[in-house]
Amino acid sequence: MKITALTLCAALACASGTAFASSNTEDWGVHDLTGESNTNTLVNGAFTDYYKFMVPDGFNGVTSVSVANQNPPGFHISDGMYSLYSYGPDMAFGGGDDALVGGSWAFDGSTGATQHTAAVTTGGYYYLVTGLGDGSGGKGKYTITSNITPVPEPASWAMLLLGLGGLAWARSRRAP
């Protein structure tokens, strides 16, 4: 028994000095117009984080994502990358048919905040954020912020054009 305890202590001591990969999944639920945000402090090495959200029925919009590499003393991220994926036809997170939407974008200690947009429709989506926390003590920190902006319906555009046309007609009637 003493040999087993000694072996366990030695294994834990060796493991404490190595880098650990971490993986987190956060479900934001239905993405609303107020936006979603998360700050993640990473410890000891490689990470893979997922941020899942749904776009409600009848909603077309543009999602704008910003990832900021936080660089307070001792924090740093190398090889930071984030991407937006749709769930695909099976509407399941992580199903084999998930599709990249918009592209993949890099961030690291030199990029600060980056911002990109992509068109979204009703359905399920997720951001995939990866990198290596390699500041002092193996730490890195980032913030991901996602906002969604509705795209006006065709009827809204028609009303706008009718209103502008009406203003132009009224102005032409007043001109001498």
PDB file of C-alpha atoms in Angstrom:
ATOM      1  CA  MET A   1       0.000   0.000   0.000  1.00  0.00           C
ATOM      2  CA  LYS A   2       2.865   2.391   0.786  1.00  0.00           C
ATOM      3  CA  ILE A   3       4.333   1.767  -2.667  1.00  0.00           C
ATOM      4  CA  THR A   4       0.987   2.629  -4.332  1.00  0.00           C
ATOM      5  CA  ALA A   5       0.681   5.882  -2.362  1.00  0.00           C
ATOM      6  CA  LEU A   6       4.270   6.790  -3.176  1.00  0.00           C
ATOM      7  CA  THR A   7       3.686   6.061  -6.875  1.00  0.00           C
ATOM      8  CA  LEU A   8       0.528   8.176  -6.857  1.00  0.00           C
ATOM      9  CA  CYS A   9       2.318  11.114  -5.202  1.00  0.00           C
ATOM     10  CA  ALA A  10       5.170  10.899  -7.713  1.00  0.00           C
ATOM     11  CA  ALA A  11       2.715  10.828 -10.623  1.00  0.00           C
ATOM     12  CA  LEU A  12       0.868  13.885  -9.299  1.00  0.00           C
ATOM     13  CA  ALA A  13       4.120  15.770  -8.771  1.00  0.00           C
ATOM     14  CA  CYS A  14       5.220  15.051 -12.348  1.00  0.00           C
ATOM     15  CA  ALA A  15       1.816  15.985 -13.762  1.00  0.00           C
ATOM     16  CA  SER A  16       1.702  19.339 -11.957  1.00  0.00           C
ATOM     17  CA  GLY A  17       4.565  20.652 -14.040  1.00  0.00           C
ATOM     18  CA  THR A  18       3.087  19.676 -17.410  1.00  0.00           C
ATOM     19  CA  ALA A  19       0.636  21.510 -19.635  1.00  0.00           C
ATOM     20  CA  PHE A  20      -2.973  20.328 -19.620  1.00  0.00           C
ATOM     21  CA  ALA A  21      -5.408  20.663 -22.482  1.00  0.00           C
ATOM     22  CA  SER A  22      -8.779  22.044 -21.489  1.00  0.00           C
ATOM     23  CA  SER A  23     -12.094  21.940 -23.277  1.00  0.00           C
ATOM     24  CA  ASN A  24     -15.204  23.871 -22.260  1.00  0.00           C
ATOM     25  CA  THR A  25     -18.672  24.077 -23.796  1.00  0.00           C
ATOM     26  CA  GLU A  26     -21.032  26.913 -22.889  1.00  0.00           C
ATOM     27  CA  ASP A  27     -24.642  27.027 -24.087  1.00  0.00           C
ATOM     28  CA  TRP A  28     -25.829  30.609 -24.614  1.00  0.00           C
ATOM     29  CA  GLY A  29     -29.352  29.410 -25.495  1.00  0.00           C
ATOM     30  CA  VAL A  30     -31.356  31.648 -27.847  1.00  0.00           C
ATOM     31  CA  HIS A  31     -29.135  34.492 -29.044  1.00  0.00           C
ATOM     32  CA  ASP A  32     -30.955  37.756 -28.454  1.00  0.00           C
ATOM     33  CA  LEU A  33     -30.343  41.321 -29.565  1.00  0.00           C
ATOM     34  CA  THR A  34     -28.595  42.277 -26.320  1.00  0.00           C
ATOM     35  CA  GLY A  35     -25.605  40.109 -27.248  1.00  0.00           C
ATOM     36  CA  GLU A  36     -23.616  37.376 -25.574  1.00  0.00           C
ATOM     37  CA  SER A  37     -20.198  37.581 -23.949  1.00  0.00           C
ATOM     38  CA  ASN A  38     -17.781  35.360 -22.085  1.00  0.00           C
ATOM     39  CA  THR A  39     -14.335  35.920 -20.577  1.00  0.00           C
ATOM     40  CA  ASN A  40     -12.215  32.833 -20.222  1.00  0.00           C
ATOM     41  CA  THR A  41      -9.049  32.524 -18.155  1.00  0.00           C
ATOM     42  CA  LEU A  42      -7.012  29.586 -19.318  1.00  0.00           C
ATOM     43  CA  VAL A  43      -4.472  27.739 -17.276  1.00  0.00           C
ATOM     44  CA  ASN A  44      -1.642  25.472 -18.423  1.00  0.00           C
ATOM     45  CA  GLY A  45      -1.626  25.164 -22.167  1.00  0.00           C
ATOM     46  CA  ALA A  46      -3.847  24.162 -25.031  1.00  0.00           C
ATOM     47  CA  PHE A  47      -7.584  24.884 -25.011  1.00  0.00           C
ATOM     48  CA  THR A  48     -10.662  24.245 -27.134  1.00  0.00           C
ATOM     49  CA  ASP A  49     -13.832  26.125 -26.184  1.00  0.00           C
ATOM     50  CA  TYR A  50     -17.297  25.970 -27.737  1.00  0.00           C
ATOM     51  CA  TYR A  51     -20.039  28.618 -27.412  1.00  0.00           C
ATOM     52  CA  LYS A  52     -23.377  27.275 -28.651  1.00  0.00           C
ATOM     53  CA  PHE A  53     -26.422  29.405 -29.525  1.00  0.00           C
ATOM     54  CA  MET A  54     -29.695  29.291 -31.435  1.00  0.00           C
ATOM     55  CA  VAL A  55     -31.099  31.881 -33.835  1.00  0.00           C
ATOM     56  CA  PRO A  56     -34.917  31.960 -33.382  1.00  0.00           C
ATOM     57  CA  ASP A  57     -37.542  31.205 -36.035  1.00  0.00           C
ATOM     58  CA  GLY A  58     -38.228  33.918 -38.576  1.00  0.00           C
ATOM     59  CA  PHE A  59     -35.001  35.763 -37.806  1.00  0.00           C
ATOM     60  CA  ASN A  60     -32.399  36.660 -40.383  1.00  0.00           C
ATOM     61  CA  GLY A  61     -29.421  38.631 -39.252  1.00  0.00           C
ATOM     62  CA  VAL A  62     -25.739  39.249 -39.137  1.00  0.00           C
ATOM     63  CA  THR A  63     -23.687  38.070 -36.234  1.00  0.00           C
ATOM     64  CA  SER A  64     -20.671  40.109 -35.323  1.00  0.00           C
ATOM     65  CA  VAL A  65     -18.045  38.447 -33.182  1.00  0.00           C
ATOM     66  CA  SER A  66     -15.123  40.031 -31.440  1.00  0.00           C
ATOM     67  CA  VAL A  67     -12.325  38.151 -29.694  1.00  0.00           C
ATOM     68  CA  ALA A  68      -9.923  40.127 -27.568  1.00  0.00           C
ATOM     69  CA  ASN A  69      -6.698  38.626 -26.269  1.00  0.00           C
ATOM     70  CA  GLN A  70      -6.390  39.998 -22.767  1.00  0.00           C
ATOM     71  CA  ASN A  71      -2.758  40.741 -21.926  1.00  0.00           C
ATOM     72  CA  PRO A  72      -2.522  41.723 -18.298  1.00  0.00           C
ATOM     73  CA  PRO A  73       0.875  40.838 -16.866  1.00  0.00           C
ATOM     74  CA  GLY A  74       1.450  37.110 -17.022  1.00  0.00           C
ATOM     75  CA  PHE A  75      -1.305  36.274 -19.537  1.00  0.00           C
ATOM     76  CA  HIS A  76      -0.654  35.404 -23.192  1.00  0.00           C
ATOM     77  CA  ILE A  77      -2.244  33.285 -25.925  1.00  0.00           C
ATOM     78  CA  SER A  78      -0.377  31.880 -28.914  1.00  0.00           C
ATOM     79  CA  ASP A  79      -2.001  30.413 -32.030  1.00  0.00           C
ATOM     80  CA  GLY A  80      -5.460  31.724 -31.052  1.00  0.00           C
ATOM     81  CA  MET A  81      -8.137  30.908 -33.638  1.00  0.00           C
ATOM     82  CA  TYR A  82     -11.917  31.255 -33.692  1.00  0.00           C
ATOM     83  CA  SER A  83     -14.543  30.097 -36.177  1.00  0.00           C
ATOM     84  CA  LEU A  84     -18.337  30.110 -36.564  1.00  0.00           C
ATOM     85  CA  TYR A  85     -20.086  26.822 -37.458  1.00  0.00           C
ATOM     86  CA  SER A  86     -23.719  25.929 -38.164  1.00  0.00           C
ATOM     87  CA  TYR A  87     -25.137  22.686 -36.771  1.00  0.00           C
ATOM     88  CA  GLY A  88     -25.932  21.380 -40.270  1.00  0.00           C
ATOM     89  CA  PRO A  89     -29.042  19.535 -41.479  1.00  0.00           C
ATOM     90  CA  ASP A  90     -29.153  17.198 -38.463  1.00  0.00           C
ATOM     91  CA  MET A  91     -29.455  20.240 -36.119  1.00  0.00           C
ATOM     92  CA  ALA A  92     -27.063  18.555 -33.663  1.00  0.00           C
ATOM     93  CA  PHE A  93     -23.996  20.136 -32.106  1.00  0.00           C
ATOM     94  CA  GLY A  94     -20.889  18.244 -33.150  1.00  0.00           C
ATOM     95  CA  GLY A  95     -22.702  16.152 -35.743  1.00  0.00           C
ATOM     96  CA  GLY A  96     -20.611  15.124 -38.727  1.00  0.00           C
ATOM     97  CA  ASP A  97     -22.384  17.638 -40.961  1.00  0.00           C
ATOM     98  CA  ASP A  98     -21.502  20.902 -39.170  1.00  0.00           C
ATOM     99  CA  ALA A  99     -20.493  23.602 -41.660  1.00  0.00           C
ATOM    100  CA  LEU A 100     -18.061  26.512 -41.377  1.00  0.00           C
ATOM    101  CA  VAL A 101     -19.857  29.868 -41.737  1.00  0.00           C
ATOM    102  CA  GLY A 102     -17.847  32.951 -42.704  1.00  0.00           C
ATOM    103  CA  GLY A 103     -14.325  31.718 -42.022  1.00  0.00           C
ATOM    104  CA  SER A 104     -11.684  31.157 -39.378  1.00  0.00           C
ATOM    105  CA  TRP A 105      -9.840  34.069 -37.812  1.00  0.00           C
ATOM    106  CA  ALA A 106      -6.614  34.304 -35.834  1.00  0.00           C
ATOM    107  CA  PHE A 107      -5.923  36.211 -32.632  1.00  0.00           C
ATOM    108  CA  ASP A 108      -2.855  36.354 -30.412  1.00  0.00           C
ATOM    109  CA  GLY A 109      -0.920  38.817 -28.276  1.00  0.00           C
ATOM    110  CA  SER A 110      -0.368  41.138 -31.223  1.00  0.00           C
ATOM    111  CA  THR A 111      -3.918  41.330 -32.612  1.00  0.00           C
ATOM    112  CA  GLY A 112      -5.779  42.760 -29.634  1.00  0.00           C
ATOM    113  CA  ALA A 113      -9.474  42.677 -30.518  1.00  0.00           C
ATOM    114  CA  THR A 114     -10.574  41.327 -33.890  1.00  0.00           C
ATOM    115  CA  GLN A 115     -14.084  41.612 -35.283  1.00  0.00           C
ATOM    116  CA  HIS A 116     -15.788  39.723 -38.109  1.00  0.00           C
ATOM    117  CA  THR A 117     -19.342  39.308 -39.376  1.00  0.00           C
ATOM    118  CA  ALA A 118     -21.273  36.434 -40.957  1.00  0.00           C
ATOM    119  CA  ALA A 119     -24.855  36.016 -42.176  1.00  0.00           C
ATOM    120  CA  VAL A 120     -27.042  33.736 -40.075  1.00  0.00           C
ATOM    121  CA  THR A 121     -30.595  32.407 -40.396  1.00  0.00           C
ATOM    122  CA  THR A 122     -32.831  30.322 -38.149  1.00  0.00           C
ATOM    123  CA  GLY A 123     -30.934  27.390 -36.650  1.00  0.00           C
ATOM    124  CA  GLY A 124     -28.145  26.283 -34.370  1.00  0.00           C
ATOM    125  CA  TYR A 125     -24.599  27.692 -34.386  1.00  0.00           C
ATOM    126  CA  TYR A 126     -21.436  27.603 -32.327  1.00  0.00           C
ATOM    127  CA  TYR A 127     -18.144  29.415 -32.033  1.00  0.00           C
ATOM    128  CA  LEU A 128     -15.044  27.257 -31.774  1.00  0.00           C
ATOM    129  CA  VAL A 129     -12.131  29.007 -30.006  1.00  0.00           C
ATOM    130  CA  THR A 130      -8.713  27.326 -29.779  1.00  0.00           C
ATOM    131  CA  GLY A 131      -5.214  28.337 -28.762  1.00  0.00           C
ATOM    132  CA  LEU A 132      -2.381  27.920 -26.309  1.00  0.00           C
ATOM    133  CA  GLY A 133      -2.276  29.773 -22.993  1.00  0.00           C
ATOM    134  CA  ASP A 134       1.464  30.297 -22.596  1.00  0.00           C
ATOM    135  CA  GLY A 135       1.938  33.312 -20.332  1.00  0.00           C
ATOM    136  CA  SER A 136       3.759  33.021 -17.041  1.00  0.00           C
ATOM    137  CA  GLY A 137       2.439  29.934 -15.323  1.00  0.00           C
ATOM    138  CA  GLY A 138       0.928  28.794 -18.635  1.00  0.00           C
ATOM    139  CA  LYS A 139      -1.947  31.261 -18.456  1.00  0.00           C
ATOM    140  CA  GLY A 140      -3.892  33.027 -21.152  1.00  0.00           C
ATOM    141  CA  LYS A 141      -7.096  35.047 -21.105  1.00  0.00           C
ATOM    142  CA  TYR A 142      -9.556  36.081 -23.822  1.00  0.00           C
ATOM    143  CA  THR A 143     -13.025  37.572 -24.158  1.00  0.00           C
ATOM    144  CA  ILE A 144     -15.492  36.572 -26.882  1.00  0.00           C
ATOM    145  CA  THR A 145     -18.439  38.871 -27.610  1.00  0.00           C
ATOM    146  CA  SER A 146     -21.199  38.084 -30.094  1.00  0.00           C
ATOM    147  CA  ASN A 147     -23.916  40.459 -31.273  1.00  0.00           C
ATOM    148  CA  ILE A 148     -26.704  39.763 -33.713  1.00  0.00           C
ATOM    149  CA  THR A 149     -28.381  42.440 -35.824  1.00  0.00           C
ATOM    150  CA  PRO A 150     -31.718  41.824 -37.546  1.00  0.00           C
ATOM    151  CA  VAL A 151     -31.938  42.322 -41.290  1.00  0.00           C
ATOM    152  CA  PRO A 152     -35.077  44.269 -42.258  1.00  0.00           C
ATOM    153  CA  GLU A 153     -37.853  42.332 -43.974  1.00  0.00           C
ATOM    154  CA  PRO A 154     -38.715  43.257 -47.594  1.00  0.00           C
ATOM    155  CA  ALA A 155     -41.946  44.894 -46.380  1.00  0.00           C
ATOM    156  CA  SER A 156     -39.888  47.259 -44.207  1.00  0.00           C
ATOM    157  CA  TRP A 157     -37.786  48.272 -47.202  1.00  0.00           C
ATOM    158  CA  ALA A 158     -40.962  48.828 -49.267  1.00  0.00           C
ATOM    159  CA  MET A 159     -42.427  51.091 -46.564  1.00  0.00           C
ATOM    160  CA  LEU A 160     -39.169  53.058 -46.378  1.00  0.00           C
ATOM    161  CA  LEU A 161     -39.126  53.590 -50.154  1.00  0.00           C
ATOM    162  CA  LEU A 162     -42.813  54.606 -50.177  1.00  0.00           C
ATOM    163  CA  GLY A 163     -42.158  57.103 -47.386  1.00  0.00           C
ATOM    164  CA  LEU A 164     -39.149  58.607 -49.183  1.00  0.00           C
ATOM    165  CA  GLY A 165     -41.143  58.740 -52.425  1.00  0.00           C
ATOM    166  CA  GLY A 166     -43.968  60.527 -50.593  1.00  0.00           C
ATOM    167  CA  LEU A 167     -41.545  63.089 -49.153  1.00  0.00           C
ATOM    168  CA  ALA A 168     -40.033  63.705 -52.595  1.00  0.00           C
ATOM    169  CA  TRP A 169     -43.514  64.128 -54.133  1.00  0.00           C
ATOM    170  CA  ALA A 170     -44.580  66.570 -51.367  1.00  0.00           C
ATOM    171  CA  ARG A 171     -41.404  68.587 -51.828  1.00  0.00           C
ATOM    172  CA  SER A 172     -41.887  68.796 -55.604  1.00  0.00           C
ATOM    173  CA  ARG A 173     -45.441  70.117 -55.116  1.00  0.00           C
ATOM    174  CA  ARG A 174     -44.118  72.966 -52.926  1.00  0.00           C
ATOM    175  CA  ALA A 175     -41.365  74.037 -55.342  1.00  0.00           C
ATOM    176  CA  PRO A 176     -42.324  77.097 -57.505  1.00  0.00           C
TER     177      PRO A 176
END
